[in-house]
XYZ file of C-alpha atoms in Angstrom:
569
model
C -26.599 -59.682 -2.366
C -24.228 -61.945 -0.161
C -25.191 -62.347 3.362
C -24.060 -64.529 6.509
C -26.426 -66.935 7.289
C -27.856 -64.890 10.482
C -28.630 -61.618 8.428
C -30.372 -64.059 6.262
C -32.914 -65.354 8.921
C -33.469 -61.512 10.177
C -34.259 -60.582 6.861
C -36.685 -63.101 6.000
C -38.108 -62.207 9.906
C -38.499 -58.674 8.310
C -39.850 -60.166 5.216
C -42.376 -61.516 7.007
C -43.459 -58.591 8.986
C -42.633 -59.847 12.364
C -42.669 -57.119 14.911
C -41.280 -58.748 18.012
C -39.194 -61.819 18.604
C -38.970 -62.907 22.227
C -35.538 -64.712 23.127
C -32.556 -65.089 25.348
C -29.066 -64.909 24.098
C -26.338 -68.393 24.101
C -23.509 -69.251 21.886
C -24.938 -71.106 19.113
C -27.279 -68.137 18.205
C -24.773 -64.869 18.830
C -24.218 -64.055 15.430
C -28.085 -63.996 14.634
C -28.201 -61.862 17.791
C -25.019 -59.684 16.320
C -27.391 -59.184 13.027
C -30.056 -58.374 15.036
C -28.449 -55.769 17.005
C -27.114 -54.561 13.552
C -31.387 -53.491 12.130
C -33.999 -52.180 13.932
C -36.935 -53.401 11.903
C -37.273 -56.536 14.299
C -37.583 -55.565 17.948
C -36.322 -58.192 20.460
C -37.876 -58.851 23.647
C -35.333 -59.892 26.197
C -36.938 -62.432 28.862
C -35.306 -64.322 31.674
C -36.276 -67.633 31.035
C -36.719 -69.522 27.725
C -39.900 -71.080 28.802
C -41.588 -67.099 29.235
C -40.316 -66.737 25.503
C -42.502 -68.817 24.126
C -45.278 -67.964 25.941
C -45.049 -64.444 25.819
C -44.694 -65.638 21.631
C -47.530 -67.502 21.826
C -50.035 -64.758 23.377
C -48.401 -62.861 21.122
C -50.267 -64.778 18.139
C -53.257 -65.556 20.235
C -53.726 -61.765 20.850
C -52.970 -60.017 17.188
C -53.791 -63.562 14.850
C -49.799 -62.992 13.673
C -47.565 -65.501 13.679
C -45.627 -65.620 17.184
C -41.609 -65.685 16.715
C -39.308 -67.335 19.368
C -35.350 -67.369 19.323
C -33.362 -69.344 21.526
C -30.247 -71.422 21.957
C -29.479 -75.095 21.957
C -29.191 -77.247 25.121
C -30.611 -75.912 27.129
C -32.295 -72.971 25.745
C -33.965 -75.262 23.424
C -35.320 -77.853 26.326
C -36.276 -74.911 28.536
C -38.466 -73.661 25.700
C -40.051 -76.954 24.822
C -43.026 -76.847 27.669
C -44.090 -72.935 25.907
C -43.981 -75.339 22.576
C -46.127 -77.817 23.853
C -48.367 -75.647 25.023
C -48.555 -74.108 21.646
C -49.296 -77.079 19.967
C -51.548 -78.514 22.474
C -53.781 -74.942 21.619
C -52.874 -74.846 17.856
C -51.031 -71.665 18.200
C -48.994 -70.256 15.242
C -45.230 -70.022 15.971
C -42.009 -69.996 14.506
C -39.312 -71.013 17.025
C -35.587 -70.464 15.647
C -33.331 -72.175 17.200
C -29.636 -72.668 17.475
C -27.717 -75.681 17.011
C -23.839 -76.597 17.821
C -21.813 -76.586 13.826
C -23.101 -79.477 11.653
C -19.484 -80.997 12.025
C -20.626 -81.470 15.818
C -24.055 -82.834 15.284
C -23.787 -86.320 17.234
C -20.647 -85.471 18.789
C -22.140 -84.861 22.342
C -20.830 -81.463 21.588
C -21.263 -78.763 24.545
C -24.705 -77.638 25.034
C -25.791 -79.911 22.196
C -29.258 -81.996 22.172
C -31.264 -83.561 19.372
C -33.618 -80.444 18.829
C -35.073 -82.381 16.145
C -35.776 -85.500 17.919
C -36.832 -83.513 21.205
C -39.544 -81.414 19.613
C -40.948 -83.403 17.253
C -44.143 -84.666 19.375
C -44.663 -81.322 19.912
C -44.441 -79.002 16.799
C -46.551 -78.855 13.716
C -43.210 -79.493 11.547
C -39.550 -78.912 12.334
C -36.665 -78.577 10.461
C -33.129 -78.984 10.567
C -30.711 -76.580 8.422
C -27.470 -77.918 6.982
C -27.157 -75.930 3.848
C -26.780 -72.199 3.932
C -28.879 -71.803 0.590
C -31.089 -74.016 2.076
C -32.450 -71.058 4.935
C -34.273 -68.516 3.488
C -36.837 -70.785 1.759
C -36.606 -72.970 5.192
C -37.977 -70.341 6.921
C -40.723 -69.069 4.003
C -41.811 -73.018 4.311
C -41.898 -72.344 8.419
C -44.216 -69.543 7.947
C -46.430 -70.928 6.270
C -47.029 -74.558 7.363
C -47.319 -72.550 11.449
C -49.712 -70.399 10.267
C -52.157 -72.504 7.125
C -54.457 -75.131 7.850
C -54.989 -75.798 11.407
C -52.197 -73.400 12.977
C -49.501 -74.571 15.070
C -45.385 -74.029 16.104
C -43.036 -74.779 14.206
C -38.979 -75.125 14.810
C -36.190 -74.192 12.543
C -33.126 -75.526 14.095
C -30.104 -73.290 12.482
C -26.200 -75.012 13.012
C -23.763 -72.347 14.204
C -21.983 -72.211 11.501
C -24.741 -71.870 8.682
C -25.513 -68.973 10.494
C -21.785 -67.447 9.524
C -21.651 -68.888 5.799
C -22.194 -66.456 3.071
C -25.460 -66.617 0.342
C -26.942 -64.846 -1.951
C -30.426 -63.241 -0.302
C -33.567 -64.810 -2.398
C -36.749 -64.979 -0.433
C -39.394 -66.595 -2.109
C -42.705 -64.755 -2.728
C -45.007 -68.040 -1.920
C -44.378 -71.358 -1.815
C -45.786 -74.737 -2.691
C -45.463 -77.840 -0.608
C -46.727 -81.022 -2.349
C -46.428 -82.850 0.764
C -49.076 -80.038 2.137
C -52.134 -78.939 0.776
C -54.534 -78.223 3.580
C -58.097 -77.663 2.963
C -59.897 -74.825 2.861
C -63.698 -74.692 1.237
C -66.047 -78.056 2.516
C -67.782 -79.770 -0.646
C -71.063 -78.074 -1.755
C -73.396 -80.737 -1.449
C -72.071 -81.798 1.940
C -72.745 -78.203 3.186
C -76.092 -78.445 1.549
C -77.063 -81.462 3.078
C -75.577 -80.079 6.323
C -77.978 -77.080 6.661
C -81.411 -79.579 5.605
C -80.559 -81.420 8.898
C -79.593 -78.518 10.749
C -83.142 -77.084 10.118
C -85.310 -80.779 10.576
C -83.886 -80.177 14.238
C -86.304 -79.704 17.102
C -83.470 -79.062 19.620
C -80.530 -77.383 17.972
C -77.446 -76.685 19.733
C -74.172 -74.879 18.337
C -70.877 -76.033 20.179
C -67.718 -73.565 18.908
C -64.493 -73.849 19.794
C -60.964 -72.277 20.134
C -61.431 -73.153 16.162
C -63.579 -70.303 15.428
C -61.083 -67.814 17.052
C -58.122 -69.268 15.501
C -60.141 -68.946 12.194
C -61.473 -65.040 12.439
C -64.856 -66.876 12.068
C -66.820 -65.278 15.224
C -68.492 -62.832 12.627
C -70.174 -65.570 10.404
C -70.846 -67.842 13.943
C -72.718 -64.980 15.303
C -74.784 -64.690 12.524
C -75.510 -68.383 12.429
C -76.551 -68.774 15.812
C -78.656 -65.082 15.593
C -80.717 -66.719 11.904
C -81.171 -69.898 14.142
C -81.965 -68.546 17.487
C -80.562 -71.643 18.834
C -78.658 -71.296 21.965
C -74.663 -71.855 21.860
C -72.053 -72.786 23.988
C -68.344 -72.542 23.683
C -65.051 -74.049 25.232
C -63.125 -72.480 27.509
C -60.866 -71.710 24.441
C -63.171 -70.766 21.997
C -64.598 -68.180 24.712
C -65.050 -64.709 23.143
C -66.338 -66.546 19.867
C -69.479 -65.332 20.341
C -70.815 -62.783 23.015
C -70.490 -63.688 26.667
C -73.629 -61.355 27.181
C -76.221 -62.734 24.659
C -79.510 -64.107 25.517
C -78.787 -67.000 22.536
C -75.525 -67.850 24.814
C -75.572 -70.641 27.957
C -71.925 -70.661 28.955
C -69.277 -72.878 28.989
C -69.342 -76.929 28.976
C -67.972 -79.617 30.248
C -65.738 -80.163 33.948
C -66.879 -76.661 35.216
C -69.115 -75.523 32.570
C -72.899 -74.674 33.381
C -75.562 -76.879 34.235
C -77.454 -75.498 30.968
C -74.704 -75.663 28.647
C -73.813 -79.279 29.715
C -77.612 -80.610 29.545
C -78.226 -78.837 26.256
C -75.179 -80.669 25.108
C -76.707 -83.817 26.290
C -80.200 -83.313 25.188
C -79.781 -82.036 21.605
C -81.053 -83.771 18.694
C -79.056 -81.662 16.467
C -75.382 -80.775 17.426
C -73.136 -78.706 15.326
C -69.591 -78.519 16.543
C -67.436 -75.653 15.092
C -63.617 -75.756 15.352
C -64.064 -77.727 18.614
C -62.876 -81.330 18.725
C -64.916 -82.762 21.832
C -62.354 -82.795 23.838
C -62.249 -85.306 27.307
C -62.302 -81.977 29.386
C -65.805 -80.849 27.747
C -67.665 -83.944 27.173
C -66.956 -85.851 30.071
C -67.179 -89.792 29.636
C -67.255 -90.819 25.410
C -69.702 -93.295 26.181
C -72.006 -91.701 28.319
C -72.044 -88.772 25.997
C -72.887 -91.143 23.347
C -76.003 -92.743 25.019
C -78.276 -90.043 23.387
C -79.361 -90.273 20.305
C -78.690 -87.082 18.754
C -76.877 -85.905 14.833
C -73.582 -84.314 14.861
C -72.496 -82.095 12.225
C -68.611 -80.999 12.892
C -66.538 -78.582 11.019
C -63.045 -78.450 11.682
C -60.112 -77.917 9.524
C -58.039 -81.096 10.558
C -59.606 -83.916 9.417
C -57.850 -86.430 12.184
C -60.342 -84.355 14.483
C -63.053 -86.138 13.083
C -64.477 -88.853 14.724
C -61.415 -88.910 16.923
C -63.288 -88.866 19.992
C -66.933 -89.249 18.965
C -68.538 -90.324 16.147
C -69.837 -87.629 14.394
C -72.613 -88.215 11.185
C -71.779 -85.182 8.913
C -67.963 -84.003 8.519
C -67.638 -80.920 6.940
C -63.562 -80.799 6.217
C -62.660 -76.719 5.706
C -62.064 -73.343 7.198
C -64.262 -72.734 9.535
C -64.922 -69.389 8.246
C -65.486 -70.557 4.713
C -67.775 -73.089 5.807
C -69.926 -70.945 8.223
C -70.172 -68.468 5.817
C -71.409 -71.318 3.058
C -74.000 -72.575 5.559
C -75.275 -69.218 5.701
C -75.827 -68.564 1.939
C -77.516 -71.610 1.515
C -79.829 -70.977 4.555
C -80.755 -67.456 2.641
C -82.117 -69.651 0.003
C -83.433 -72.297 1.973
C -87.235 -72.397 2.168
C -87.495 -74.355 5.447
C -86.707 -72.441 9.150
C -87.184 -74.522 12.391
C -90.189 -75.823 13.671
C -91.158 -72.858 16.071
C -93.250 -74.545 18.335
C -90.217 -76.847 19.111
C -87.236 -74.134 19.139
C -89.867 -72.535 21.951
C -90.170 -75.443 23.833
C -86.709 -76.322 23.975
C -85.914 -72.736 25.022
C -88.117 -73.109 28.332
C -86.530 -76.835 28.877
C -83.568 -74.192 28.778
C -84.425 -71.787 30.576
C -85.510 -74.005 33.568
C -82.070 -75.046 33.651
C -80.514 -71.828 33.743
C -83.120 -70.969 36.912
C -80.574 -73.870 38.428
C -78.245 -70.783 38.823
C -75.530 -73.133 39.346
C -73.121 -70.298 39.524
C -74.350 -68.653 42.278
C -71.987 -69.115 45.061
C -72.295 -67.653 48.913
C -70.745 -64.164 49.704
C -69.118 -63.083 52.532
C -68.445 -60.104 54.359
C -65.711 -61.043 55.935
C -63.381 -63.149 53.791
C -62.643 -62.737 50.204
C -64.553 -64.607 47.835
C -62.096 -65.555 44.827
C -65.359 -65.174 42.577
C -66.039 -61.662 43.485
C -62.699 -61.057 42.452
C -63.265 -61.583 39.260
C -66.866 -59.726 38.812
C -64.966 -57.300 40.056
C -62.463 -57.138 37.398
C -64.457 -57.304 35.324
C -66.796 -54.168 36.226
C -63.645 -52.401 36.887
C -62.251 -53.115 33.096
C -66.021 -52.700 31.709
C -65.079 -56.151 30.616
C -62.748 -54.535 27.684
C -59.711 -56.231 29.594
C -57.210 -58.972 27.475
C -57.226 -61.496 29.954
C -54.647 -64.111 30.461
C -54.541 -66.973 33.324
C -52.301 -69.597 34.486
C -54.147 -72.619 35.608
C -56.024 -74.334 38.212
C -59.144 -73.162 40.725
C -58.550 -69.310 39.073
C -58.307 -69.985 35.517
C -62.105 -71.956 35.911
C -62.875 -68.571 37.919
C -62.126 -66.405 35.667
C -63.656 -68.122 32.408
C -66.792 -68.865 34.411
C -67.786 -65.006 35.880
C -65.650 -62.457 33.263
C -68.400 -62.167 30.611
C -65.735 -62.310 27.294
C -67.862 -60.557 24.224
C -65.133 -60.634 21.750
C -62.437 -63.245 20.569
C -58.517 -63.486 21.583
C -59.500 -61.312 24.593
C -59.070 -64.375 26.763
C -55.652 -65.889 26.686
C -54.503 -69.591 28.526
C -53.368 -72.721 28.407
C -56.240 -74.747 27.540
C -54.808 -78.316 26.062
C -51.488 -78.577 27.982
C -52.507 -76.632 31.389
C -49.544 -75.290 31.771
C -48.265 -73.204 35.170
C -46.211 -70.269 34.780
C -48.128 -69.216 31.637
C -49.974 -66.233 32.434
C -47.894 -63.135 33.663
C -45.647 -64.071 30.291
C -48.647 -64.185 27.908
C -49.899 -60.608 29.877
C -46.382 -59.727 28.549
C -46.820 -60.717 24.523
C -50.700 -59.467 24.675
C -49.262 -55.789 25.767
C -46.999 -55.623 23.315
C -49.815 -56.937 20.571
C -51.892 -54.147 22.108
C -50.164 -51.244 24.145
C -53.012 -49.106 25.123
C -55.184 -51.871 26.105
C -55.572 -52.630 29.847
C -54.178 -56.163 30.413
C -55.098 -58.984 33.256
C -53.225 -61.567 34.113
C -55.495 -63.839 36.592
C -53.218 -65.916 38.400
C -52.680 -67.782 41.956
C -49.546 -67.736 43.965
C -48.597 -71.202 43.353
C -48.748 -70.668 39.365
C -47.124 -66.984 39.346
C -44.134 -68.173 40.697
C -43.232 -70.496 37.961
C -42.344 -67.418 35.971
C -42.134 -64.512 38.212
C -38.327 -63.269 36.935
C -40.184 -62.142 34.166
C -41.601 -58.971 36.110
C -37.902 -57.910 35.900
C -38.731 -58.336 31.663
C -41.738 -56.266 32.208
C -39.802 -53.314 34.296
C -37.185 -53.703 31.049
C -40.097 -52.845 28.590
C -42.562 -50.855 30.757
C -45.332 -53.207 29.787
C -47.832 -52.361 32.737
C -50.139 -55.491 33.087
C -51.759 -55.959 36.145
C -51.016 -59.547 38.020
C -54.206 -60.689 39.714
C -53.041 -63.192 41.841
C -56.288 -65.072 43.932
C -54.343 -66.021 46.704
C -55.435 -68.795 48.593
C -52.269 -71.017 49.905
C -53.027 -73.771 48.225
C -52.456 -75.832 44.849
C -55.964 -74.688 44.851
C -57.573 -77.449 42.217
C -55.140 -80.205 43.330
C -56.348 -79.448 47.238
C -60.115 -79.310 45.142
C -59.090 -82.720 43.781
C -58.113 -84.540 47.228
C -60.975 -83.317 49.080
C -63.670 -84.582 46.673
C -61.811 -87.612 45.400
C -59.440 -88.615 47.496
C -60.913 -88.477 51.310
C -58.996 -85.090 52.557
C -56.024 -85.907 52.153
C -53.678 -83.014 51.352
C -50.746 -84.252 50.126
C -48.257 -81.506 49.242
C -50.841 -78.998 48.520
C -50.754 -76.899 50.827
C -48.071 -73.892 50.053
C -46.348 -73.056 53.343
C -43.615 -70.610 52.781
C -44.937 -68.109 50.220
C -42.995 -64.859 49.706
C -44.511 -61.355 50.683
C -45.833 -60.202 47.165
C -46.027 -56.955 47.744
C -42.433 -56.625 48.722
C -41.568 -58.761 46.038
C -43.204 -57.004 43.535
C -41.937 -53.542 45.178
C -37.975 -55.087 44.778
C -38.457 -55.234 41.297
C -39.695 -51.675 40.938
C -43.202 -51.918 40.857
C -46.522 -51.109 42.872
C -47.693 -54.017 45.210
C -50.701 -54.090 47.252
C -52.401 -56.993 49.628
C -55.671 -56.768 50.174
C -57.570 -59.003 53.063
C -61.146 -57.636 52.969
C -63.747 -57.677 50.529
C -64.782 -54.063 50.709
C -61.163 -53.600 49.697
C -61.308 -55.115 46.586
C -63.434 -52.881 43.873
C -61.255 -49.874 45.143
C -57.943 -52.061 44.597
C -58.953 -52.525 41.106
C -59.692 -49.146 40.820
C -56.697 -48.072 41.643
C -54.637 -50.730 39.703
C -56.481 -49.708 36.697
C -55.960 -46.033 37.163
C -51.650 -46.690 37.133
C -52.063 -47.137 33.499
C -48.220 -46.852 33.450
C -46.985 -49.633 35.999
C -47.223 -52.773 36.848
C -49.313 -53.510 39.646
C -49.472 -56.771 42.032
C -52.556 -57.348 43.711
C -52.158 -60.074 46.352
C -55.583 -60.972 46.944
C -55.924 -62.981 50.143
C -59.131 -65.311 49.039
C -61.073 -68.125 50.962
C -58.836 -71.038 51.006
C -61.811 -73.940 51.424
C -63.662 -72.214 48.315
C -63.959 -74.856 45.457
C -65.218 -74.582 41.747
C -68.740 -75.632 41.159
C -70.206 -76.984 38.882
C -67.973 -80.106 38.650
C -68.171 -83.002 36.695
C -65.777 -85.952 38.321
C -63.619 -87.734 35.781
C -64.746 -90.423 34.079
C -68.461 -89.177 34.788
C -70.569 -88.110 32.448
C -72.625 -84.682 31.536
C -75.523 -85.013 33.671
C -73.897 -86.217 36.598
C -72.643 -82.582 37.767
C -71.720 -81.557 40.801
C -73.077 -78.034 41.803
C -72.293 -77.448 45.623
C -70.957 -78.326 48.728
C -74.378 -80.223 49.383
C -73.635 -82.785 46.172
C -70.298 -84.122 47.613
């Protein structure tokens, strides 16, 4: 069967069961758009900015654990998209980005609207590659697939010349596909496991550390069940939160910058740590060195080897799937003879325990101002803490990962590695789509939501009825954070002095806006929000502007030098 080079690329999209591609129309992609238009297999999302493509891609993937699909132009289409492809591959997201690409005649011509996509993106993707051979495509993009979306999962670009996209081919698609080049590993050597779970179970203070690893790797199943046969206590990252339940007794919240005083000592304190799909990052173990001073054994799965030892040195590597691995640990524990020394595991529960009596999330009501934190308990008894949740970042991202309780994975969705503004009211877009009849939050502050606010005209387009939380404080909340505790009160261009009236704004773009300045205001603001299952709704939450996010460890400090109030500055 002859095809043009653009009926091609939507038939292998089809081939691959892609549901949604999210994308904005230029020159050097019309006729893939013309063959798109032509099937309606593949639905297009139409967004206003390139950047909102590829996150509303990427929480695509995060959401459903498909492969996220992004199609945009060159120039400047491909540019605008590369921060959503950075912040991809910061979080080991799997994405295919298509983009176009001025004729292969023009290539280094300075052409119009021409840049080296190529060149541009490759610090940034997984893989790219560059198309100048119509027969060439189809197995381009099987190879695409399946390097974004096989060992550890990330985006990457297929950069298609104009006028490969008009050439005629006959339509092969390949049914797999070797690469030589690529052969990621999946099962961690036998004895290595073996030897894993003996010092696992000689511990006398065990502590599991997961990460965004075990949601990436459907592995939250098999980590539960490790953590339950140890009864040791676990913490996870802020992107690995979900991986195991928010609400369990054997859980001690987050680490690291704003994680909890218990999770952060028990990190410290171990003497046996086993880090799953995490990759000790500088965000949750604070200073290298000082995290090093203790003397304790790290065992660390993770499916990129260049992950270990990167940061720390760790004593047992255990190279696989994390899902494979976890669920050989727990064979070989069934048939272990040894369990941990009781006596121990109890005492290092109550060392535990007298931590958590710290309470170091408690934070002071009011009845007169909103509380940003109250916000979010309140969310999350409105949603009965079933909500997808997506952020952007800064003082309500930390907010929102510290007091909504998250009890399954890829129900909380942000930009972890890159920190990128502008990404949450697009990712509320791809998680709706991934899940239509699920409520969907996008937790957000009015600095941050207006990086990518055109796209509420893309969610009038689609009727995707999210719910924008936006913790309104008139700041750059974490940056104003930032120069009060570190540099002497100094608010240099923090403070955000001609914001727009939300509520109008969201009202001009046909939805339902609503401020709301008191805090007996806000459960029945939520309630209502939630009960407009059809619309989006804008909830301008007007929320202390001095309140700050405790517990805090300064940069370049260590674990156990947290602050947890007001009274430790």
């Amino acid at each position: 069967m002859q095809l043009s080079g653009a009926e091609i690329t939507i038939r292998c999209l089809e081939e691959e069961g892609v549901e949604y591609i999210f994308g904005y129309p230029g020159g050097a992609v019309l006729f893939i758009y013309d063959a798109l238009f032509q099937q309606d297999k593949v639905k297009h999302i139409l967004v206003r900015h390139e950047q909102a493509a590829l996150h509303a891609a990427d929480a695509y993937a995060r959401a459903s654990g498909r492969p996220g699909v992004a199609l945009v132009t060159s120039g400047p289409g491909v540019t605008n998209a590369v921060t959503g492809i950075a912040t991809a591959y910061m979080d080991s997201i799997p994405m295919v980005i298509i983009s176009g690409q001025v004729p292969t005649a023009a290539i280094g011509l300075d052409a119009f609207q021409e840049v080296d996509t190529v060149g541009i993106t490759r610090p940034c993707v997984k893989h790219n590659f560059l198309v100048k051979r119509i027969e060439d495509l189809a197995t381009t993009l099987k190879k695409a697939f399946y390097v974004a979306t096989t060992g550890r999962p990330g985006p990457v670009l297929v950069d298609i010349p104009k006028d490969v996209s008009q050439q005629m081919a006959e339509f092969v698609y390949p049914a797999s596909i070797a690469m030589r080049s690529y052969q990621p590993e999946v099962k961690a050597d036998p004895v290595q496991v073996r030897n894993a779970v003996e010092v696992l179970l000689q511990a006398r203070r065990p502590m599991v550390y997961a990460g965004g690893g075990v949601v990436l790797g459907n592995a939250a199943e098999p980590l539960r069940k490790l953590v339950q046969a140890l009864g040791a206590p676990c913490t996870t990252t802020l992107m690995g939160l979900g991986a195991y339940p928010g609400n369990d007794p054997l859980y001690v919240g987050m680490p690291g910058m704003h994680g909890t005083y218990e999770a952060n000592l028990g990190m410290q304190h171990c003497d046996v740590l086993l880090a799953v799909g995490a990759r000790f990052d500088d965000r949750v173990i604070g200073n290298p060195q000082h995290f090093s001073v203790e003397g304790r054994r790290i065992i660390h799965i993770d499916i990129d080897p260049s992950s270990i030892s990167k940061r720390v040195r760790v004593d047992m590597p255990l190279v696989g799937d994390v899902g494979e691995v976890l669920g050989a640990m727990l064979a070989q524990l069934q048939i272990s003879q040894k369990r941990l020394d009781s006596q121990a595991l109890t005492a290092w529960w109550q060392q535990i325990e007298e931590w958590r009596g710290r309470q170091c999330l408690h934070y002071e009501g009011s009845s007169t101002i909103i509380k940003p934190q109250f916000v979010v308990e309140s969310l999350y008894q409105v949603t009965g803490g079933e909500a997808i949740v997506t952020s952007d970042v800064g003082q309500h991202q930390m907010w929102a990962a510290q007091y909504y309780l998250f009890n399954r994975p890829r129900q909380w969705l942000n930009s972890g590695g890159l920190g990128t503004m502008g990404f949450g009211l697009p990712a509320a877009m791809g998680a709706q789509l991934a899940f239509p009849d699920t409520p969907v939050a996008c937790v957000t502050g009015e600095a941050s939501i207006q990086m990518c606010i055109q796209e509420l005209s893309t969610c009038k387009q689609y009727h995707l009825p999210v719910k924008i939380v936006n913790l309104n404080n008139r700041y750059l909340g974490m940056v104003r954070q930032w120069q009060q505790i570190l540099h002497g009160n100094r608010y240099s261009e923090s403070y955000m002095d001609a914001l727009p009236d939300f509520v109008k704004l969201a009202e001009s773009y046909g939805h339902v806006g609503l401020r709301i300045e008191r805090p007996e205001d806000v459960e029945p603001a939520l309630r209502e929000a939630f009960s407009l299952k059809n619309r989006v709704v804008f909830l301008d939450f007007q929320t202390d502007p001095t309140e700050n996010v405790f517990p805090m460890v300064k940069a370049g400090k260590g674990l156990t030098e947290m602050l947890l109030g007001a009274e430790d500055l």
